[in-house]
CSV table of C-alpha atoms in Angstrom, one decimal:
chain,number,residue,atom,x,y,z
A,1,MET,CA,17.5,-7.7,-16.4
A,2,ALA,CA,17.4,-7.4,-20.2
A,3,GLU,CA,19.5,-4.6,-21.7
A,4,SER,CA,16.2,-3.0,-22.8
A,5,GLY,CA,15.5,-2.4,-19.1
A,6,ASN,CA,12.5,-4.7,-19.1
A,7,THR,CA,12.2,-7.1,-16.1
A,8,SER,CA,10.4,-10.4,-16.8
A,9,GLY,CA,9.9,-10.9,-13.0
A,10,PHE,CA,7.7,-7.9,-12.8
A,11,ASP,CA,5.7,-9.0,-15.9
A,12,TYR,CA,5.0,-12.4,-14.4
A,13,LEU,CA,4.2,-10.9,-11.0
A,14,ARG,CA,1.7,-8.4,-12.4
A,15,LEU,CA,0.0,-11.1,-14.4
A,16,PHE,CA,-0.1,-13.5,-11.4
A,17,LEU,CA,-1.5,-10.9,-9.1
A,18,SER,CA,-4.2,-9.8,-11.5
A,19,ILE,CA,-5.3,-13.4,-12.1
A,20,SER,CA,-5.2,-13.9,-8.3
A,21,VAL,CA,-7.7,-11.0,-7.9
A,22,LEU,CA,-9.9,-12.6,-10.5
A,23,ALA,CA,-9.8,-16.0,-8.7
A,24,TRP,CA,-10.6,-14.4,-5.3
A,25,HIS,CA,-13.5,-12.5,-6.7
A,26,SER,CA,-14.9,-15.7,-8.3
A,27,ALA,CA,-15.5,-17.1,-4.8
A,28,GLY,CA,-17.5,-14.1,-3.7
A,29,ILE,CA,-19.4,-13.8,-7.0
A,30,VAL,CA,-20.4,-17.5,-7.0
A,31,TYR,CA,-21.1,-18.0,-3.3
A,32,GLY,CA,-21.8,-14.5,-2.0
A,33,ARG,CA,-20.0,-12.1,0.3
A,34,ASP,CA,-20.6,-14.3,3.4
A,35,GLN,CA,-18.4,-17.0,1.8
A,36,SER,CA,-15.9,-14.4,0.8
A,37,PHE,CA,-15.7,-13.2,4.4
A,38,PHE,CA,-15.4,-16.8,5.6
A,39,LEU,CA,-12.4,-17.4,3.3
A,40,ALA,CA,-10.8,-14.1,4.3
A,41,GLY,CA,-11.0,-15.2,8.0
A,42,SER,CA,-9.4,-18.6,7.3
A,43,PRO,CA,-5.6,-19.2,7.0
A,44,LEU,CA,-6.0,-18.6,3.2
A,45,GLY,CA,-6.9,-15.0,4.1
A,46,HIS,CA,-3.2,-14.3,4.9
A,47,LEU,CA,-2.3,-14.9,1.3
A,48,THR,CA,-5.3,-13.2,-0.3
A,49,PHE,CA,-4.9,-10.1,1.9
A,50,LEU,CA,-1.3,-9.8,0.4
A,51,ILE,CA,-2.5,-9.5,-3.2
A,52,LEU,CA,-3.4,-5.8,-3.2
A,53,PRO,CA,-0.5,-4.6,-1.0
A,54,MET,CA,1.9,-6.4,-3.4
A,55,PHE,CA,0.1,-4.7,-6.3
A,56,PHE,CA,0.6,-1.3,-4.8
A,57,ALA,CA,4.2,-1.9,-3.7
A,58,LEU,CA,5.0,-3.1,-7.3
A,59,SER,CA,3.3,0.0,-8.7
A,60,GLY,CA,5.3,2.2,-6.4
A,61,PHE,CA,8.6,0.6,-7.4
A,62,LEU,CA,7.9,0.9,-11.1
A,63,VAL,CA,6.2,4.3,-11.1
A,64,ALA,CA,9.1,5.7,-9.1
A,65,SER,CA,11.4,4.8,-12.0
A,66,SER,CA,9.1,6.8,-14.3
A,67,LEU,CA,9.2,9.7,-11.9
A,68,VAL,CA,13.0,9.8,-11.9
A,69,ARG,CA,13.3,9.4,-15.7
A,70,SER,CA,10.7,12.1,-16.5
A,71,ARG,CA,12.1,15.6,-17.3
A,72,THR,CA,9.1,17.6,-16.1
A,73,LEU,CA,6.1,17.0,-13.9
A,74,ILE,CA,3.9,17.5,-16.9
A,75,GLU,CA,5.7,14.6,-18.6
A,76,PHE,CA,5.3,12.3,-15.6
A,77,LEU,CA,1.6,13.1,-15.0
A,78,GLY,CA,0.9,12.9,-18.8
A,79,LEU,CA,2.5,9.5,-19.0
A,80,ARG,CA,0.4,8.3,-16.0
A,81,ILE,CA,-2.8,9.6,-17.6
A,82,LEU,CA,-1.9,8.2,-21.0
A,83,ARG,CA,-1.2,4.7,-19.5
A,84,LEU,CA,-4.3,4.5,-17.3
A,85,VAL,CA,-7.2,6.7,-18.3
A,86,PRO,CA,-8.0,5.8,-22.0
A,87,ALA,CA,-8.3,2.1,-21.3
A,88,LEU,CA,-10.4,2.8,-18.2
A,89,ALA,CA,-12.6,5.2,-20.2
A,90,VAL,CA,-13.2,2.5,-22.8
A,91,GLU,CA,-14.1,-0.1,-20.2
A,92,ILE,CA,-16.6,2.3,-18.5
A,93,CYS,CA,-18.2,3.1,-21.8
A,94,LEU,CA,-18.5,-0.5,-22.8
A,95,SER,CA,-20.1,-1.4,-19.5
A,96,ALA,CA,-22.6,1.5,-19.6
A,97,LEU,CA,-23.4,1.5,-23.3
A,98,VAL,CA,-23.2,-2.2,-24.2
A,99,LEU,CA,-23.2,-4.5,-21.2
A,100,GLY,CA,-25.8,-2.5,-19.2
A,101,PRO,CA,-28.5,-2.4,-21.9
A,102,ILE,CA,-28.1,-6.1,-22.5
A,103,MET,CA,-28.2,-7.1,-18.8
A,104,THR,CA,-30.6,-4.6,-17.3
A,105,SER,CA,-34.0,-5.6,-16.1
A,106,PHE,CA,-35.3,-2.0,-16.9
A,107,ASN,CA,-36.7,-1.0,-20.2
A,108,ILE,CA,-34.2,0.8,-22.4
A,109,GLN,CA,-35.7,4.3,-22.0
A,110,SER,CA,-35.7,4.0,-18.2
A,111,TYR,CA,-32.2,2.6,-18.3
A,112,PHE,CA,-30.7,5.5,-20.3
A,113,THR,CA,-32.6,8.2,-18.3
A,114,ASP,CA,-31.7,6.9,-14.9
A,115,TYR,CA,-29.3,8.9,-12.7
A,116,GLU,CA,-27.2,5.7,-12.1
A,117,PHE,CA,-26.5,5.5,-15.9
A,118,ILE,CA,-25.2,9.1,-16.0
A,119,SER,CA,-23.2,8.9,-12.8
A,120,TYR,CA,-21.5,5.7,-13.9
A,121,PHE,CA,-19.3,7.7,-16.3
A,122,LEU,CA,-17.8,9.6,-13.3
A,123,ASN,CA,-15.7,6.5,-12.8
A,124,ILE,CA,-13.4,7.8,-15.5
A,125,VAL,CA,-12.3,10.7,-13.3
A,126,GLY,CA,-12.0,8.6,-10.1
A,127,LEU,CA,-15.5,9.3,-8.6
A,128,ILE,CA,-16.5,5.7,-8.1
A,129,HIS,CA,-20.0,4.4,-8.8
A,130,PHE,CA,-20.6,0.7,-8.8
A,131,GLN,CA,-24.1,0.4,-10.1
A,132,LEU,CA,-25.9,0.6,-13.4
A,133,PRO,CA,-29.7,0.7,-13.4
A,134,GLY,CA,-31.3,-2.7,-13.1
A,135,VAL,CA,-28.0,-4.6,-13.8
A,136,PHE,CA,-27.1,-7.9,-11.9
A,137,LEU,CA,-29.9,-7.4,-9.4
A,138,SER,CA,-30.2,-11.2,-8.8
A,139,ASN,CA,-26.5,-12.1,-8.6
A,140,PRO,CA,-25.1,-13.2,-5.2
A,141,ILE,CA,-23.3,-9.9,-5.1
A,142,PRO,CA,-26.2,-7.8,-6.4
A,143,SER,CA,-26.0,-4.6,-8.4
A,144,ILE,CA,-22.2,-4.3,-8.5
A,145,VAL,CA,-21.0,-3.9,-12.0
A,146,ASN,CA,-17.3,-3.5,-11.4
A,147,GLY,CA,-16.2,-4.0,-7.8
A,148,SER,CA,-12.5,-3.7,-8.7
A,149,LEU,CA,-12.8,0.1,-9.3
A,150,TRP,CA,-12.8,0.8,-5.5
A,151,THR,CA,-9.0,1.1,-5.6
A,152,VAL,CA,-8.9,3.8,-8.3
A,153,PRO,CA,-9.2,6.8,-5.9
A,154,PHE,CA,-6.3,5.5,-3.8
A,155,GLU,CA,-4.2,5.0,-6.8
A,156,LEU,CA,-4.8,8.7,-7.6
A,157,GLU,CA,-3.7,9.6,-4.1
A,158,CYS,CA,-0.5,7.7,-4.7
A,159,TYR,CA,0.3,9.8,-7.8
A,160,ILE,CA,-0.6,13.0,-5.9
A,161,ALA,CA,2.0,12.0,-3.3
A,162,LEU,CA,4.6,11.6,-6.0
A,163,ALA,CA,3.7,14.9,-7.6
A,164,ALA,CA,4.1,16.5,-4.2
A,165,LEU,CA,7.6,15.1,-3.9
A,166,TRP,CA,8.3,16.6,-7.3
A,167,ILE,CA,7.0,20.0,-6.4
A,168,LEU,CA,9.1,20.0,-3.3
A,169,ARG,CA,12.1,19.1,-5.5
A,170,LEU,CA,12.5,15.8,-3.7
A,171,ARG,CA,11.5,13.3,-6.5
A,172,GLY,CA,14.8,11.4,-6.4
A,173,SER,CA,15.4,11.6,-2.7
A,174,GLY,CA,15.3,8.3,-0.8
A,175,PRO,CA,15.0,10.0,2.6
A,176,ALA,CA,12.1,12.1,1.4
A,177,ALA,CA,10.2,9.0,0.3
A,178,LEU,CA,11.0,7.3,3.6
A,179,VAL,CA,9.8,10.3,5.6
A,180,ALA,CA,6.6,10.4,3.5
A,181,LEU,CA,6.0,6.7,4.4
A,182,VAL,CA,6.7,7.2,8.1
A,183,LEU,CA,4.5,10.3,8.2
A,184,TRP,CA,1.6,8.5,6.4
A,185,SER,CA,1.9,5.4,8.6
A,186,GLY,CA,2.1,7.6,11.7
A,187,LEU,CA,-1.0,9.5,10.7
A,188,LEU,CA,-2.9,6.2,10.2
A,189,GLY,CA,-1.5,4.8,13.5
A,190,THR,CA,-2.7,7.9,15.3
A,191,ARG,CA,-6.2,7.6,13.9
A,192,LEU,CA,-6.1,3.9,14.8
A,193,LEU,CA,-5.2,4.6,18.4
A,194,MET,CA,-8.0,7.2,18.5
A,195,GLY,CA,-10.5,4.6,17.3
A,196,ALA,CA,-11.2,6.6,14.1
A,197,TYR,CA,-9.6,4.2,11.7
A,198,GLU,CA,-9.9,0.4,10.9
A,199,PRO,CA,-7.0,-0.8,8.7
A,200,ILE,CA,-8.4,-4.3,8.1
A,201,GLY,CA,-11.8,-4.9,6.5
A,202,PRO,CA,-13.7,-8.1,6.4
A,203,ASP,CA,-12.2,-9.2,3.1
A,204,ALA,CA,-9.6,-6.5,2.2
A,205,LEU,CA,-7.4,-3.8,3.7
A,206,ASN,CA,-8.4,-0.2,4.0
A,207,GLY,CA,-7.6,1.7,0.9
A,208,ARG,CA,-5.6,4.4,2.7
A,209,LEU,CA,-3.3,1.7,4.0
A,210,LEU,CA,-2.6,0.7,0.4
A,211,VAL,CA,-1.0,4.1,-0.2
A,212,ALA,CA,1.6,3.1,2.5
A,213,TYR,CA,2.5,0.0,0.4
A,214,PHE,CA,2.9,2.2,-2.6
A,215,LEU,CA,5.2,4.6,-0.8
A,216,ALA,CA,7.2,1.6,0.5
A,217,GLY,CA,7.7,0.5,-3.1
A,218,VAL,CA,8.9,4.0,-3.9
A,219,CYS,CA,11.4,3.8,-1.0
A,220,LEU,CA,12.7,0.4,-2.2
A,221,TYR,CA,13.3,1.9,-5.7
A,222,GLN,CA,15.2,4.9,-4.3
A,223,TYR,CA,17.4,2.7,-2.2
A,224,ARG,CA,17.6,-0.2,-4.7
A,225,TYR,CA,21.4,0.0,-5.1
A,226,ARG,CA,22.0,-0.1,-1.3
A,227,ILE,CA,19.7,-2.9,-0.3
A,228,PRO,CA,21.1,-6.4,-0.9
A,229,SER,CA,19.1,-8.9,-3.0
A,230,ASP,CA,19.2,-12.0,-0.9
A,231,VAL,CA,16.8,-15.0,-1.0
A,232,ARG,CA,17.1,-15.3,2.8
A,233,LEU,CA,15.9,-11.8,3.2
A,234,PHE,CA,13.1,-12.5,0.8
A,235,VAL,CA,12.0,-15.5,2.9
A,236,VAL,CA,12.1,-13.5,6.1
A,237,ALA,CA,10.3,-10.6,4.5
A,238,PHE,CA,7.5,-12.7,3.0
A,239,ALA,CA,7.1,-14.7,6.3
A,240,VAL,CA,6.9,-11.5,8.3
A,241,SER,CA,4.4,-10.1,5.8
A,242,LEU,CA,2.1,-13.1,6.1
A,243,VAL,CA,2.1,-12.7,9.9
A,244,MET,CA,1.6,-9.0,10.0
A,245,ILE,CA,-0.9,-8.6,7.2
A,246,LYS,CA,-3.9,-9.5,9.4
A,247,SER,CA,-2.5,-8.2,12.7
A,248,LYS,CA,-4.2,-5.0,13.6
A,249,SER,CA,-1.4,-4.1,16.0
A,250,ALA,CA,1.4,-4.8,13.5
A,251,ILE,CA,0.1,-4.2,10.1
A,252,LEU,CA,1.4,-0.6,9.9
A,253,LEU,CA,4.9,-2.0,10.2
A,254,SER,CA,4.4,-4.4,7.2
A,255,PRO,CA,4.8,-2.1,4.1
A,256,LEU,CA,8.6,-2.3,3.8
A,257,PHE,CA,8.5,-6.1,4.3
A,258,VAL,CA,5.9,-6.5,1.6
A,259,ALA,CA,7.7,-4.1,-0.7
A,260,TYR,CA,11.0,-6.0,-0.3
A,261,ALA,CA,9.3,-9.4,-1.0
A,262,THR,CA,7.6,-7.9,-4.1
A,263,ALA,CA,10.7,-6.2,-5.4
A,264,TYR,CA,12.8,-9.3,-5.0
A,265,VAL,CA,10.4,-11.4,-7.1
A,266,GLY,CA,10.0,-8.6,-9.6
A,267,LEU,CA,13.8,-8.3,-10.1
A,268,LEU,CA,14.1,-12.0,-11.0
A,269,ARG,CA,14.6,-12.8,-14.7
A,270,PRO,CA,12.6,-15.9,-15.7
A,271,LYS,CA,12.4,-16.6,-19.4
A,272,LYS,CA,9.4,-14.9,-21.0
A,273,LEU,CA,6.8,-17.0,-22.7
A,274,PRO,CA,6.1,-15.3,-26.1
A,275,LEU,CA,2.4,-16.2,-26.3
A,276,ILE,CA,1.7,-14.9,-22.8
A,277,PHE,CA,3.9,-11.8,-22.9
A,278,SER,CA,3.0,-10.6,-26.4
A,279,GLY,CA,1.6,-7.6,-24.5
A,280,ASP,CA,1.0,-6.3,-21.0
A,281,TYR,CA,-2.4,-7.7,-20.2
A,282,SER,CA,-2.5,-7.2,-16.4
A,283,TYR,CA,-4.3,-3.8,-16.5
A,284,GLY,CA,-6.9,-5.1,-18.9
A,285,ILE,CA,-7.5,-8.1,-16.6
A,286,TYR,CA,-8.0,-5.7,-13.7
A,287,LEU,CA,-10.4,-3.6,-15.7
A,288,TYR,CA,-12.6,-6.2,-17.3
A,289,ALA,CA,-12.5,-9.2,-14.8
A,290,PHE,CA,-15.3,-8.2,-12.4
A,291,PRO,CA,-18.0,-7.2,-15.0
A,292,ILE,CA,-17.2,-10.4,-17.0
A,293,GLN,CA,-17.4,-12.5,-13.9
A,294,GLN,CA,-20.8,-11.0,-13.0
A,295,THR,CA,-22.0,-11.6,-16.6
A,296,VAL,CA,-20.8,-15.2,-16.7
A,297,TYR,CA,-22.7,-16.0,-13.5
A,298,ALA,CA,-25.9,-14.3,-14.8
A,299,LEU,CA,-25.8,-16.0,-18.2
A,300,VAL,CA,-24.2,-19.4,-17.7
A,301,PRO,CA,-25.9,-21.5,-15.0
A,302,GLN,CA,-23.3,-24.2,-15.5
A,303,SER,CA,-20.7,-21.8,-14.1
A,304,HIS,CA,-22.2,-21.7,-10.6
A,305,GLY,CA,-19.2,-23.4,-9.1
A,306,TRP,CA,-15.8,-21.8,-8.3
A,307,VAL,CA,-13.7,-23.8,-10.8
A,308,PRO,CA,-15.9,-23.5,-13.9
A,309,HIS,CA,-16.7,-19.9,-13.1
A,310,PHE,CA,-13.0,-19.0,-12.7
A,311,LEU,CA,-12.0,-20.8,-15.9
A,312,LEU,CA,-14.8,-19.3,-18.1
A,313,SER,CA,-14.3,-15.8,-16.6
A,314,LEU,CA,-10.5,-16.0,-17.1
A,315,ALA,CA,-10.9,-17.0,-20.8
A,316,ALA,CA,-13.3,-14.2,-21.6
A,317,THR,CA,-11.4,-11.6,-19.5
A,318,ALA,CA,-8.1,-12.6,-21.2
A,319,ALA,CA,-9.7,-12.0,-24.6
A,320,LEU,CA,-10.9,-8.5,-23.6
A,321,ALA,CA,-7.5,-7.7,-22.0
A,322,ALA,CA,-5.8,-8.6,-25.3
A,323,PHE,CA,-8.3,-6.3,-27.1
A,324,SER,CA,-7.6,-3.5,-24.6
A,325,TRP,CA,-3.8,-3.8,-25.0
A,326,HIS,CA,-3.6,-4.1,-28.8
A,327,THR,CA,-6.3,-1.6,-29.7
A,328,ILE,CA,-6.1,1.0,-27.0
A,329,GLU,CA,-3.2,0.8,-24.6
A,330,LYS,CA,-0.3,0.0,-26.9
A,331,PRO,CA,-1.3,2.4,-29.7
A,332,LEU,CA,-1.8,5.3,-27.3
A,333,LEU,CA,1.5,4.7,-25.6
A,334,ARG,CA,3.2,5.6,-28.9
A,335,LEU,CA,2.1,9.2,-28.1
A,336,LYS,CA,4.5,9.3,-25.2
A,337,ARG,CA,7.3,10.4,-27.6
A,338,HIS,CA,5.3,13.7,-28.1
A,339,LEU,CA,5.0,14.2,-24.3
A,340,ARG,CA,8.7,13.7,-24.0
A,341,PHE,CA,9.4,16.1,-26.8
A,342,GLU,CA,7.3,18.8,-25.1
A,343,SER,CA,9.0,17.9,-21.8
A,344,ASP,CA,12.5,18.4,-23.4
A,345,VAL,CA,11.4,21.8,-24.7
A,346,ILE,CA,10.2,22.8,-21.2
A,347,ALA,CA,13.3,21.4,-19.6
A,348,ALA,CA,15.5,23.4,-22.0
A,349,GLU,CA,14.0,26.5,-20.6
A,350,PHE,CA,15.4,25.5,-17.2
A,351,SER,CA,18.8,24.3,-18.4
A,352,PRO,CA,21.9,25.7,-16.7
A,353,GLY,CA,22.5,28.1,-19.6
A,354,SER,CA,18.9,29.5,-19.5
A,355,GLY,CA,19.4,31.5,-16.4
A,356,HIS,CA,16.9,29.3,-14.4
A,357,LYS,CA,18.0,27.2,-11.4
A,358,THR,CA,18.1,23.4,-11.8
A,359,SER,CA,18.9,20.6,-9.5
A,360,ARG,CA,20.2,17.1,-10.2
A,361,TRP,CA,19.6,14.0,-8.2
A,362,ARG,CA,22.2,11.3,-8.2
A,363,LEU,CA,21.5,7.8,-7.0
A,364,PRO,CA,24.1,5.6,-5.4
A,365,LYS,CA,25.5,2.9,-7.6
A,366,VAL,CA,25.9,-0.1,-5.2
A,367,GLY,CA,23.5,-2.7,-4.0
A,368,LEU,CA,20.2,-4.4,-5.1
A,369,GLY,CA,20.2,-3.8,-8.8
A,370,ARG,CA,21.9,-2.3,-11.8
A,371,PRO,CA,20.8,0.7,-13.9
A,372,ASN,CA,18.9,-1.4,-16.4
A,373,ASP,CA,17.3,-3.6,-13.7
A,374,VAL,CA,14.0,-1.8,-13.6
A,375,SER,CA,11.4,-1.8,-16.4
A,376,ASP,CA,9.8,1.5,-17.3
A,377,PRO,CA,6.0,1.1,-16.8
A,378,ASP,CA,5.5,3.5,-19.7
A,379,ALA,CA,8.1,1.9,-22.0
A,380,ALA,CA,5.9,-0.5,-24.0
A,381,ALA,CA,5.2,0.2,-27.6
A,382,ALA,CA,7.5,3.2,-27.7
A,383,PRO,CA,11.2,3.6,-28.7
A,384,GLU,CA,13.9,4.0,-26.1
A,385,ARG,CA,15.0,7.5,-25.6
A,386,PRO,CA,18.4,8.5,-24.3
A,387,ARG,CA,18.4,8.4,-20.5
A,388,HIS,CA,19.2,11.7,-18.9
A,389,ARG,CA,20.4,12.0,-15.3
A,390,THR,CA,17.9,14.1,-13.4
């Protein structure tokens, strides 16, 4: 990796996965959910079902680095909120206040006084609502404004799990992360055996299972110096992942295989293309793709085919993702230095000379990476700070 700690492999992987989600959604938006279910049931479904697990495993790997580097829980949670919530809030407001009034079949007064309009803003705090009054009623996937938001509550559960590790003073503990993964998978497995849980949906995995992939990513980060980086292990892990990902009897064993394959690709160092990587556009693509895709289908009849719909949607989504990064995400990330200043003040209160107890976590220094091999997911647009061992 680069000396700055950034990893181009993770940057390419995030962008590839976000565009893959857009491409997958294009099939359903153009041809309807039945066609989406058909494709999911085909051999192609083994690849498409891997997209979100890899996303969550990648997130677990990178966010774990933020967890270990943060001085206090307030800093960690503050960085997560700063990275995710403002851009989400802007997208929700633009959908409700700009896109909705343009696309609704209701009159304006009825639109703004409808309960669906008010409740849509609850998406900002993770209470997911997909509909705006009278919007996209005639599309093949009717009434859904942003179907991608269904993963938000499960992402919040992932951060709650990491906060729990912090509160238990286990944030840098590899065994604790592994135990958390085993317990979570065991709980899901028990419910599966009782017939109270279905891990595999018609076109995606159950959201609670995605939390297991996140925890697997955390485990890989904690043990990254002990696990060898080997292309042969990557091939085996990816092949096993493809087989297990749609097997109801084996899928609960897949998270560590998926996490290894994801981390291996992320830790590669391909040369960055300046035009593409002038910013981190993957989050903006995730936020804006689905409403843009629904709008393209509704307004452009010539796009009623997978290829033209995908290309038009990708171009419009990329423009909005660039807008989100350069006007919202990047400027707000500069505020992280203030969070870290407050964190240092709080940490000083618990320094060895303050009379409070502290604990230090030391990571092993052998194996799958070097100290600068992992990019800080909160590092963009803010200066490097001295790294403290925590």
